[in-house]
PDB file of C-alpha atoms and ligand atoms in Angstrom:
ATOM      1  CA  MET S   1       0.000   0.000   0.000  1.00  0.00           C
ATOM      2  CA  ARG S   2       2.867   2.378   0.875  1.00  0.00           C
ATOM      3  CA  TYR S   3       4.345   1.827  -2.595  1.00  0.00           C
ATOM      4  CA  ILE S   4       1.100   2.788  -4.261  1.00  0.00           C
ATOM      5  CA  PHE S   5       1.112   6.130  -2.391  1.00  0.00           C
ATOM      6  CA  ALA S   6       4.736   6.717  -3.343  1.00  0.00           C
ATOM      7  CA  VAL S   7       4.054   5.973  -7.016  1.00  0.00           C
ATOM      8  CA  PHE S   8       0.956   8.172  -6.927  1.00  0.00           C
ATOM      9  CA  ALA S   9       2.904  11.077  -5.391  1.00  0.00           C
ATOM     10  CA  LEU S  10       5.599  10.662  -8.013  1.00  0.00           C
ATOM     11  CA  LEU S  11       2.999  10.688 -10.774  1.00  0.00           C
ATOM     12  CA  VAL S  12       1.472  13.902  -9.414  1.00  0.00           C
ATOM     13  CA  VAL S  13       4.901  15.583  -9.358  1.00  0.00           C
ATOM     14  CA  LEU S  14       5.571  14.370 -12.908  1.00  0.00           C
ATOM     15  CA  VAL S  15       2.244  15.527 -14.343  1.00  0.00           C
ATOM     16  CA  VAL S  16       2.486  18.938 -12.661  1.00  0.00           C
ATOM     17  CA  SER S  17       6.082  19.487 -13.762  1.00  0.00           C
ATOM     18  CA  VAL S  18       5.483  18.464 -17.356  1.00  0.00           C
ATOM     19  CA  ALA S  19       2.029  19.893 -17.995  1.00  0.00           C
ATOM     20  CA  GLY S  20       1.492  22.278 -15.109  1.00  0.00           C
ATOM     21  CA  PHE S  21       3.571  25.243 -16.292  1.00  0.00           C
ATOM     22  CA  ARG S  22       2.380  25.388 -19.841  1.00  0.00           C
ATOM     23  CA  GLY S  23       1.449  28.880 -20.908  1.00  0.00           C
ATOM     24  CA  GLN S  24       3.657  30.512 -18.308  1.00  0.00           C
ATOM     25  CA  MET S  25       5.854  33.337 -19.534  1.00  0.00           C
ATOM     26  CA  SER S  26       9.575  33.139 -19.032  1.00  0.00           C
ATOM     27  CA  ARG S  27      12.367  35.480 -20.014  1.00  0.00           C
ATOM     28  CA  ARG S  28      14.917  32.715 -20.013  1.00  0.00           C
ATOM     29  CA  PRO S  29      15.864  31.159 -23.335  1.00  0.00           C
ATOM     30  CA  PRO S  30      14.131  27.858 -23.954  1.00  0.00           C
ATOM     31  CA  ILE S  31      16.015  24.656 -23.449  1.00  0.00           C
ATOM     32  CA  GLU S  32      16.972  23.321 -26.842  1.00  0.00           C
ATOM     33  CA  LEU S  33      17.466  19.588 -26.806  1.00  0.00           C
ATOM     34  CA  PHE S  34      18.335  19.304 -30.489  1.00  0.00           C
ATOM     35  CA  PRO S  35      19.311  22.745 -31.749  1.00  0.00           C
ATOM     36  CA  ASP S  36      20.663  21.215 -34.959  1.00  0.00           C
ATOM     37  CA  MET S  37      20.484  24.020 -37.541  1.00  0.00           C
ATOM     38  CA  VAL S  38      18.208  26.435 -35.691  1.00  0.00           C
ATOM     39  CA  ARG S  39      20.854  29.138 -35.448  1.00  0.00           C
ATOM     40  CA  GLN S  40      23.156  29.630 -38.417  1.00  0.00           C
ATOM     41  CA  PRO S  41      25.496  32.391 -39.504  1.00  0.00           C
ATOM     42  CA  ARG S  42      23.766  34.461 -42.146  1.00  0.00           C
ATOM     43  CA  VAL S  43      23.986  37.830 -43.829  1.00  0.00           C
ATOM     44  CA  ARG S  44      21.111  40.245 -43.625  1.00  0.00           C
ATOM     45  CA  PRO S  45      20.150  41.875 -46.934  1.00  0.00           C
ATOM     46  CA  GLU S  46      22.138  45.000 -47.811  1.00  0.00           C
ATOM     47  CA  SER S  47      24.394  44.646 -44.766  1.00  0.00           C
ATOM     48  CA  TYR S  48      28.131  44.431 -44.217  1.00  0.00           C
ATOM     49  CA  ALA S  49      29.775  41.046 -44.712  1.00  0.00           C
ATOM     50  CA  GLU S  50      33.451  40.385 -44.161  1.00  0.00           C
ATOM     51  CA  PHE S  51      33.247  37.266 -46.231  1.00  0.00           C
ATOM     52  CA  PHE S  52      33.173  39.161 -49.527  1.00  0.00           C
ATOM     53  CA  THR S  53      36.104  41.292 -50.651  1.00  0.00           C
ATOM     54  CA  ASN S  54      33.961  44.367 -51.235  1.00  0.00           C
ATOM     55  CA  GLY S  55      32.422  43.948 -47.782  1.00  0.00           C
ATOM     56  CA  PHE S  56      28.919  44.061 -49.192  1.00  0.00           C
ATOM     57  CA  GLY S  57      26.564  41.311 -48.076  1.00  0.00           C
ATOM     58  CA  SER S  58      24.289  41.414 -51.114  1.00  0.00           C
ATOM     59  CA  ARG S  59      25.568  40.067 -54.401  1.00  0.00           C
ATOM     60  CA  LEU S  60      24.903  41.718 -57.731  1.00  0.00           C
ATOM     61  CA  PRO S  61      22.257  39.953 -59.825  1.00  0.00           C
ATOM     62  CA  VAL S  62      23.546  37.755 -62.626  1.00  0.00           C
ATOM     63  CA  ALA S  63      24.107  39.674 -65.869  1.00  0.00           C
ATOM     64  CA  GLY S  64      20.917  39.816 -67.903  1.00  0.00           C
ATOM     65  CA  THR S  65      18.609  39.435 -64.912  1.00  0.00           C
ATOM     66  CA  ILE S  66      15.230  41.079 -65.453  1.00  0.00           C
ATOM     67  CA  ALA S  67      13.168  42.373 -62.546  1.00  0.00           C
ATOM     68  CA  ARG S  68       9.927  40.471 -62.102  1.00  0.00           C
ATOM     69  CA  ASP S  69       7.946  43.675 -62.380  1.00  0.00           C
ATOM     70  CA  ALA S  70       9.923  45.026 -65.332  1.00  0.00           C
ATOM     71  CA  ALA S  71       7.642  46.325 -68.062  1.00  0.00           C
ATOM     72  CA  TYR S  72       6.615  43.508 -70.415  1.00  0.00           C
ATOM     73  CA  GLN S  73       7.901  44.287 -73.858  1.00  0.00           C
ATOM     74  CA  ASP S  74       5.127  44.379 -76.416  1.00  0.00           C
ATOM     75  CA  LEU S  75       7.278  43.149 -79.286  1.00  0.00           C
ATOM     76  CA  PRO S  76       6.414  40.738 -82.107  1.00  0.00           C
ATOM     77  CA  LEU S  77       9.221  38.541 -80.774  1.00  0.00           C
ATOM     78  CA  ASN S  78       7.366  38.080 -77.466  1.00  0.00           C
ATOM     79  CA  THR S  79       3.763  38.165 -78.621  1.00  0.00           C
ATOM     80  CA  GLY S  80       3.663  37.187 -82.289  1.00  0.00           C
ATOM     81  CA  ARG S  81       1.466  40.260 -82.783  1.00  0.00           C
ATOM     82  CA  VAL S  82       1.892  43.657 -84.373  1.00  0.00           C
ATOM     83  CA  PRO S  83       2.641  45.940 -81.379  1.00  0.00           C
ATOM     84  CA  GLY S  84      -0.407  47.799 -80.088  1.00  0.00           C
ATOM     85  CA  THR S  85      -2.841  45.624 -82.055  1.00  0.00           C
ATOM     86  CA  THR S  86      -4.237  42.118 -81.827  1.00  0.00           C
ATOM     87  CA  ASN S  87      -3.158  41.267 -85.384  1.00  0.00           C
ATOM     88  CA  PHE S  88      -0.689  38.433 -85.829  1.00  0.00           C
ATOM     89  CA  VAL S  89       2.532  39.172 -87.680  1.00  0.00           C
ATOM     90  CA  GLU S  90       2.876  37.552 -91.100  1.00  0.00           C
ATOM     91  CA  LEU S  91       6.595  36.891 -90.858  1.00  0.00           C
ATOM     92  CA  SER S  92       8.793  35.703 -88.008  1.00  0.00           C
ATOM     93  CA  PRO S  93      10.895  38.477 -86.437  1.00  0.00           C
ATOM     94  CA  VAL S  94      13.819  36.056 -86.169  1.00  0.00           C
ATOM     95  CA  PRO S  95      15.957  35.975 -89.321  1.00  0.00           C
ATOM     96  CA  MET S  96      16.128  32.564 -90.966  1.00  0.00           C
ATOM     97  CA  THR S  97      19.530  30.903 -90.742  1.00  0.00           C
ATOM     98  CA  ALA S  98      20.811  27.362 -91.068  1.00  0.00           C
ATOM     99  CA  GLU S  99      21.383  27.263 -87.292  1.00  0.00           C
ATOM    100  CA  LEU S 100      17.823  28.374 -86.596  1.00  0.00           C
ATOM    101  CA  LEU S 101      16.462  25.630 -88.868  1.00  0.00           C
ATOM    102  CA  ALA S 102      18.637  22.986 -87.243  1.00  0.00           C
ATOM    103  CA  ARG S 103      17.536  24.123 -83.807  1.00  0.00           C
ATOM    104  CA  GLY S 104      13.923  24.157 -84.958  1.00  0.00           C
ATOM    105  CA  ARG S 105      14.189  20.611 -86.251  1.00  0.00           C
ATOM    106  CA  ASP S 106      15.695  19.476 -82.971  1.00  0.00           C
ATOM    107  CA  ARG S 107      12.955  21.163 -80.906  1.00  0.00           C
ATOM    108  CA  PHE S 108      10.151  20.121 -83.256  1.00  0.00           C
ATOM    109  CA  GLN S 109      11.189  16.506 -82.923  1.00  0.00           C
ATOM    110  CA  ILE S 110      11.062  16.748 -79.153  1.00  0.00           C
ATOM    111  CA  SER S 111       7.932  18.839 -78.655  1.00  0.00           C
ATOM    112  CA  CYS S 112       5.695  18.386 -81.680  1.00  0.00           C
ATOM    113  CA  LEU S 113       6.599  15.109 -83.410  1.00  0.00           C
ATOM    114  CA  PRO S 114       4.807  12.798 -80.942  1.00  0.00           C
ATOM    115  CA  CYS S 115       1.489  14.274 -82.063  1.00  0.00           C
ATOM    116  CA  HIS S 116       2.019  15.969 -85.400  1.00  0.00           C
ATOM    117  CA  GLY S 117       4.427  13.335 -86.751  1.00  0.00           C
ATOM    118  CA  ALA S 118       7.898  13.718 -88.244  1.00  0.00           C
ATOM    119  CA  LEU S 119       6.368  15.135 -91.448  1.00  0.00           C
ATOM    120  CA  ALA S 120       3.952  17.382 -89.529  1.00  0.00           C
ATOM    121  CA  ASP S 121       1.071  15.610 -91.252  1.00  0.00           C
ATOM    122  CA  GLY S 122      -0.757  14.967 -87.988  1.00  0.00           C
ATOM    123  CA  LYS S 123       0.045  11.247 -87.910  1.00  0.00           C
ATOM    124  CA  GLY S 124       2.183  11.077 -84.787  1.00  0.00           C
ATOM    125  CA  ILE S 125       2.369   8.107 -82.468  1.00  0.00           C
ATOM    126  CA  THR S 126      -0.336   9.574 -80.211  1.00  0.00           C
ATOM    127  CA  THR S 127      -2.927   8.798 -82.902  1.00  0.00           C
ATOM    128  CA  LYS S 128      -2.492   5.182 -81.810  1.00  0.00           C
ATOM    129  CA  TYR S 129      -3.350   6.073 -78.236  1.00  0.00           C
ATOM    130  CA  GLY S 130      -6.681   7.752 -78.661  1.00  0.00           C
ATOM    131  CA  MET S 131      -5.743  11.173 -80.011  1.00  0.00           C
ATOM    132  CA  THR S 132      -7.556  11.114 -83.295  1.00  0.00           C
ATOM    133  CA  VAL S 133      -7.914  14.645 -84.615  1.00  0.00           C
ATOM    134  CA  ILE S 134      -4.465  16.165 -84.795  1.00  0.00           C
ATOM    135  CA  ALA S 135      -4.000  19.055 -87.187  1.00  0.00           C
ATOM    136  CA  ASN S 136      -2.142  18.322 -90.405  1.00  0.00           C
ATOM    137  CA  LEU S 137       0.249  21.250 -90.652  1.00  0.00           C
ATOM    138  CA  HIS S 138       0.190  20.942 -94.462  1.00  0.00           C
ATOM    139  CA  ASP S 139      -3.457  22.026 -94.574  1.00  0.00           C
ATOM    140  CA  ALA S 140      -3.743  25.062 -96.820  1.00  0.00           C
ATOM    141  CA  ARG S 141      -5.244  26.984 -93.894  1.00  0.00           C
ATOM    142  CA  ILE S 142      -2.121  26.475 -91.788  1.00  0.00           C
ATOM    143  CA  VAL S 143       0.279  27.007 -94.695  1.00  0.00           C
ATOM    144  CA  GLN S 144      -1.361  30.401 -95.226  1.00  0.00           C
ATOM    145  CA  MET S 145      -1.519  31.239 -91.526  1.00  0.00           C
ATOM    146  CA  GLY S 146       0.825  34.000 -90.366  1.00  0.00           C
ATOM    147  CA  ASP S 147       3.899  33.006 -88.375  1.00  0.00           C
ATOM    148  CA  GLY S 148       2.544  35.016 -85.458  1.00  0.00           C
ATOM    149  CA  GLU S 149      -0.587  32.883 -85.187  1.00  0.00           C
ATOM    150  CA  ILE S 150       1.437  29.672 -85.084  1.00  0.00           C
ATOM    151  CA  PHE S 151       3.588  31.304 -82.420  1.00  0.00           C
ATOM    152  CA  ASN S 152       0.400  31.983 -80.498  1.00  0.00           C
ATOM    153  CA  THR S 153      -0.738  28.369 -80.904  1.00  0.00           C
ATOM    154  CA  ILE S 154       2.574  27.031 -79.608  1.00  0.00           C
ATOM    155  CA  THR S 155       2.488  29.471 -76.687  1.00  0.00           C
ATOM    156  CA  TYR S 156      -1.132  29.150 -75.586  1.00  0.00           C
ATOM    157  CA  GLY S 157      -2.456  26.110 -77.454  1.00  0.00           C
ATOM    158  CA  LYS S 158      -5.585  25.888 -79.548  1.00  0.00           C
ATOM    159  CA  ASN S 159      -8.770  23.884 -78.975  1.00  0.00           C
ATOM    160  CA  LEU S 160      -7.569  20.357 -78.137  1.00  0.00           C
ATOM    161  CA  MET S 161      -3.886  21.257 -78.190  1.00  0.00           C
ATOM    162  CA  GLN S 162      -2.424  22.553 -74.965  1.00  0.00           C
ATOM    163  CA  GLY S 163       0.020  25.458 -74.836  1.00  0.00           C
ATOM    164  CA  TYR S 164       3.750  24.856 -74.736  1.00  0.00           C
ATOM    165  CA  GLY S 165       4.808  28.387 -73.789  1.00  0.00           C
ATOM    166  CA  ALA S 166       6.067  27.196 -70.430  1.00  0.00           C
ATOM    167  CA  ASN S 167       8.184  24.448 -71.969  1.00  0.00           C
ATOM    168  CA  ILE S 168       9.632  26.021 -75.101  1.00  0.00           C
ATOM    169  CA  ALA S 169      11.745  29.181 -74.947  1.00  0.00           C
ATOM    170  CA  ILE S 170      10.635  32.074 -77.147  1.00  0.00           C
ATOM    171  CA  ARG S 171      13.529  31.783 -79.594  1.00  0.00           C
ATOM    172  CA  ASP S 172      12.953  28.042 -79.880  1.00  0.00           C
ATOM    173  CA  ARG S 173       9.295  28.653 -80.748  1.00  0.00           C
ATOM    174  CA  TRP S 174      10.375  30.791 -83.684  1.00  0.00           C
ATOM    175  CA  ALA S 175      12.953  28.147 -84.615  1.00  0.00           C
ATOM    176  CA  ILE S 176      10.212  25.499 -84.659  1.00  0.00           C
ATOM    177  CA  ILE S 177       8.080  27.727 -86.882  1.00  0.00           C
ATOM    178  CA  ALA S 178      10.997  28.102 -89.302  1.00  0.00           C
ATOM    179  CA  TYR S 179      11.310  24.319 -89.440  1.00  0.00           C
ATOM    180  CA  VAL S 180       7.553  23.835 -89.906  1.00  0.00           C
ATOM    181  CA  ARG S 181       7.726  26.251 -92.833  1.00  0.00           C
ATOM    182  CA  ALA S 182      10.556  24.200 -94.329  1.00  0.00           C
ATOM    183  CA  LEU S 183       8.484  21.025 -93.925  1.00  0.00           C
ATOM    184  CA  GLN S 184       5.532  22.713 -95.594  1.00  0.00           C
ATOM    185  CA  LEU S 185       7.701  23.891 -98.445  1.00  0.00           C
ATOM    186  CA  SER S 186       8.983  20.345 -98.914  1.00  0.00           C
ATOM    187  CA  GLN S 187       5.407  19.211 -99.658  1.00  0.00           C
ATOM    188  CA  LEU S 188       4.498  22.161-101.847  1.00  0.00           C
ATOM    189  CA  GLY S 189       7.027  21.556-104.612  1.00  0.00           C
ATOM    190  CA  ALA S 190       5.627  21.507-108.113  1.00  0.00           C
ATOM    191  CA  ARG S 191       7.022  19.698-111.150  1.00  0.00           C
ATOM    192  CA  ASP S 192       8.068  23.025-112.627  1.00  0.00           C
ATOM    193  CA  ASP S 193      10.309  23.773-109.618  1.00  0.00           C
ATOM    194  CA  VAL S 194      12.653  20.993-110.734  1.00  0.00           C
ATOM    195  CA  PRO S 195      15.302  22.052-113.281  1.00  0.00           C
ATOM    196  CA  PRO S 196      14.260  20.762-116.740  1.00  0.00           C
ATOM    197  CA  ALA S 197      17.353  18.591-117.027  1.00  0.00           C
ATOM    198  CA  GLN S 198      16.333  16.586-113.955  1.00  0.00           C
ATOM    199  CA  ARG S 199      12.611  16.363-114.607  1.00  0.00           C
ATOM    200  CA  ALA S 200      12.979  13.108-116.499  1.00  0.00           C
ATOM    201  CA  ALA S 201      14.288  11.445-113.359  1.00  0.00           C
ATOM    202  CA  LEU S 202      11.028  12.195-111.554  1.00  0.00           C
ATOM    203  CA  ARG S 203       8.451   9.492-111.254  1.00  0.00           C
TER     204      ARG S 203
HETATM  205  C1  HEC O   1      -0.148  16.398 -77.363  1.00  0.00           C
HETATM  206  C2  HEC O   1      -0.270  16.498 -78.769  1.00  0.00           C
HETATM  207  C3  HEC O   1       0.251  17.742 -79.457  1.00  0.00           C
HETATM  208  C4  HEC O   1       1.491  18.292 -79.391  1.00  0.00           C
HETATM  209  C5  HEC O   1       2.673  17.820 -78.555  1.00  0.00           C
HETATM  210  C6  HEC O   1       1.487  19.417 -80.271  1.00  0.00           C
HETATM  211  N1  HEC O   1       0.275  19.549 -80.853  1.00  0.00           N
HETATM  212 FE1  HEC O   1      -0.270  20.944 -82.210  1.00  0.00          FE
HETATM  213  N2  HEC O   1      -2.137  20.221 -82.248  1.00  0.00           N
HETATM  214  C7  HEC O   1      -2.578  19.102 -81.573  1.00  0.00           C
HETATM  215  C8  HEC O   1      -3.975  18.907 -81.838  1.00  0.00           C
HETATM  216  C9  HEC O   1      -4.833  17.779 -81.280  1.00  0.00           C
HETATM  217  C10 HEC O   1      -4.366  19.941 -82.697  1.00  0.00           C
HETATM  218  C11 HEC O   1      -5.761  20.195 -83.258  1.00  0.00           C
HETATM  219  C12 HEC O   1      -6.421  21.135 -82.261  1.00  0.00           C
HETATM  220  C13 HEC O   1      -7.895  21.314 -82.586  1.00  0.00           C
HETATM  221  O1  HEC O   1      -8.191  21.985 -83.583  1.00  0.00           O
HETATM  222  O2  HEC O   1      -8.697  20.809 -81.805  1.00  0.00           O
HETATM  223  C14 HEC O   1      -3.188  20.748 -82.940  1.00  0.00           C
HETATM  224  C15 HEC O   1      -3.181  21.869 -83.746  1.00  0.00           C
HETATM  225  C16 HEC O   1      -2.047  22.561 -84.106  1.00  0.00           C
HETATM  226  C17 HEC O   1      -1.992  23.660 -85.030  1.00  0.00           C
HETATM  227  C18 HEC O   1      -3.176  24.251 -85.783  1.00  0.00           C
HETATM  228  C19 HEC O   1      -3.848  25.290 -84.938  1.00  0.00           C
HETATM  229  C20 HEC O   1      -5.043  25.903 -85.613  1.00  0.00           C
HETATM  230  O3  HEC O   1      -5.075  27.123 -85.695  1.00  0.00           O
HETATM  231  O4  HEC O   1      -5.916  25.146 -86.032  1.00  0.00           O
HETATM  232  C21 HEC O   1      -0.701  24.066 -85.121  1.00  0.00           C
HETATM  233  C22 HEC O   1      -0.144  25.196 -85.968  1.00  0.00           C
HETATM  234  C23 HEC O   1       0.066  23.229 -84.232  1.00  0.00           C
HETATM  235  N3  HEC O   1      -0.768  22.328 -83.612  1.00  0.00           N
HETATM  236  C24 HEC O   1       1.425  23.315 -84.042  1.00  0.00           C
HETATM  237  C25 HEC O   1       2.126  22.589 -83.090  1.00  0.00           C
HETATM  238  C26 HEC O   1       3.532  22.766 -82.835  1.00  0.00           C
HETATM  239  C27 HEC O   1       4.445  23.711 -83.589  1.00  0.00           C
HETATM  240  C28 HEC O   1       3.854  21.917 -81.836  1.00  0.00           C
HETATM  241  C29 HEC O   1       5.186  21.753 -81.150  1.00  0.00           C
HETATM  242  C30 HEC O   1       5.644  22.877 -80.430  1.00  0.00           C
HETATM  243  C31 HEC O   1       2.649  21.197 -81.469  1.00  0.00           C
HETATM  244  N4  HEC O   1       1.625  21.634 -82.245  1.00  0.00           N
HETATM  245  C32 HEC O   1       2.587  20.235 -80.471  1.00  0.00           C
HETATM  246  C33 HEC O   1      -1.828  18.305 -80.752  1.00  0.00           C
HETATM  247  C34 HEC O   1      -0.510  18.534 -80.393  1.00  0.00           C
END
């Protein structure tokens, strides 16, 4: 019986000491059992720091950094539209070069080929997995479409196609358009485009 009292008294002391003082204010620092990484040396913004040779805690932004709230540039390069209007530009603002075409081919084959197919005829592998109506980029409507509108389609998508603006850098979008134009041209050749001397070799 004496033991039971002793254990009971001990329990009371334990409960009061653990739970009894909760909510009480104390000016003493808390006991930290596992301080781990709670307190680390750090530099406050815009303050002195011995660590750097110029003594300045903040580092300069990387060259070419643009402020998040910098004015958005309403340029055909960024929007595919004639500045100040909602009209799409007819021609890409990026000059056509062999490098641009090669880059466009590379990017097209990563981002567009699975659906539109290597020839851009809309017969990509996804047609076998339930995606049935994929635009054939050789349709006269799309051949005649301005570069700016295709830029807009890549950026924001169109009907069933989602936008790829977040995945494809602006310059790469224009590169892809250049390559799509080359693919279109490859299907638009007429017999008369072939030099007469070689026409006989055509089937
Ligand atoms: C996941 C499949 C998929 C991918 C990837 C894809 N497209 Fe499409 N795209 C479609 C489908 C589906 C349509 C038809 C949309 C509709 O009219 O419903 C389409 C339509 C289009 C059109 C015609 C838009 C119009 O005005 O009718 C263009 C141009 C086009 N895609 C270009 C591209 C380019 C360039 C890429 C690569 C950056 C690309 N697409 C990637 C599925 C895809």
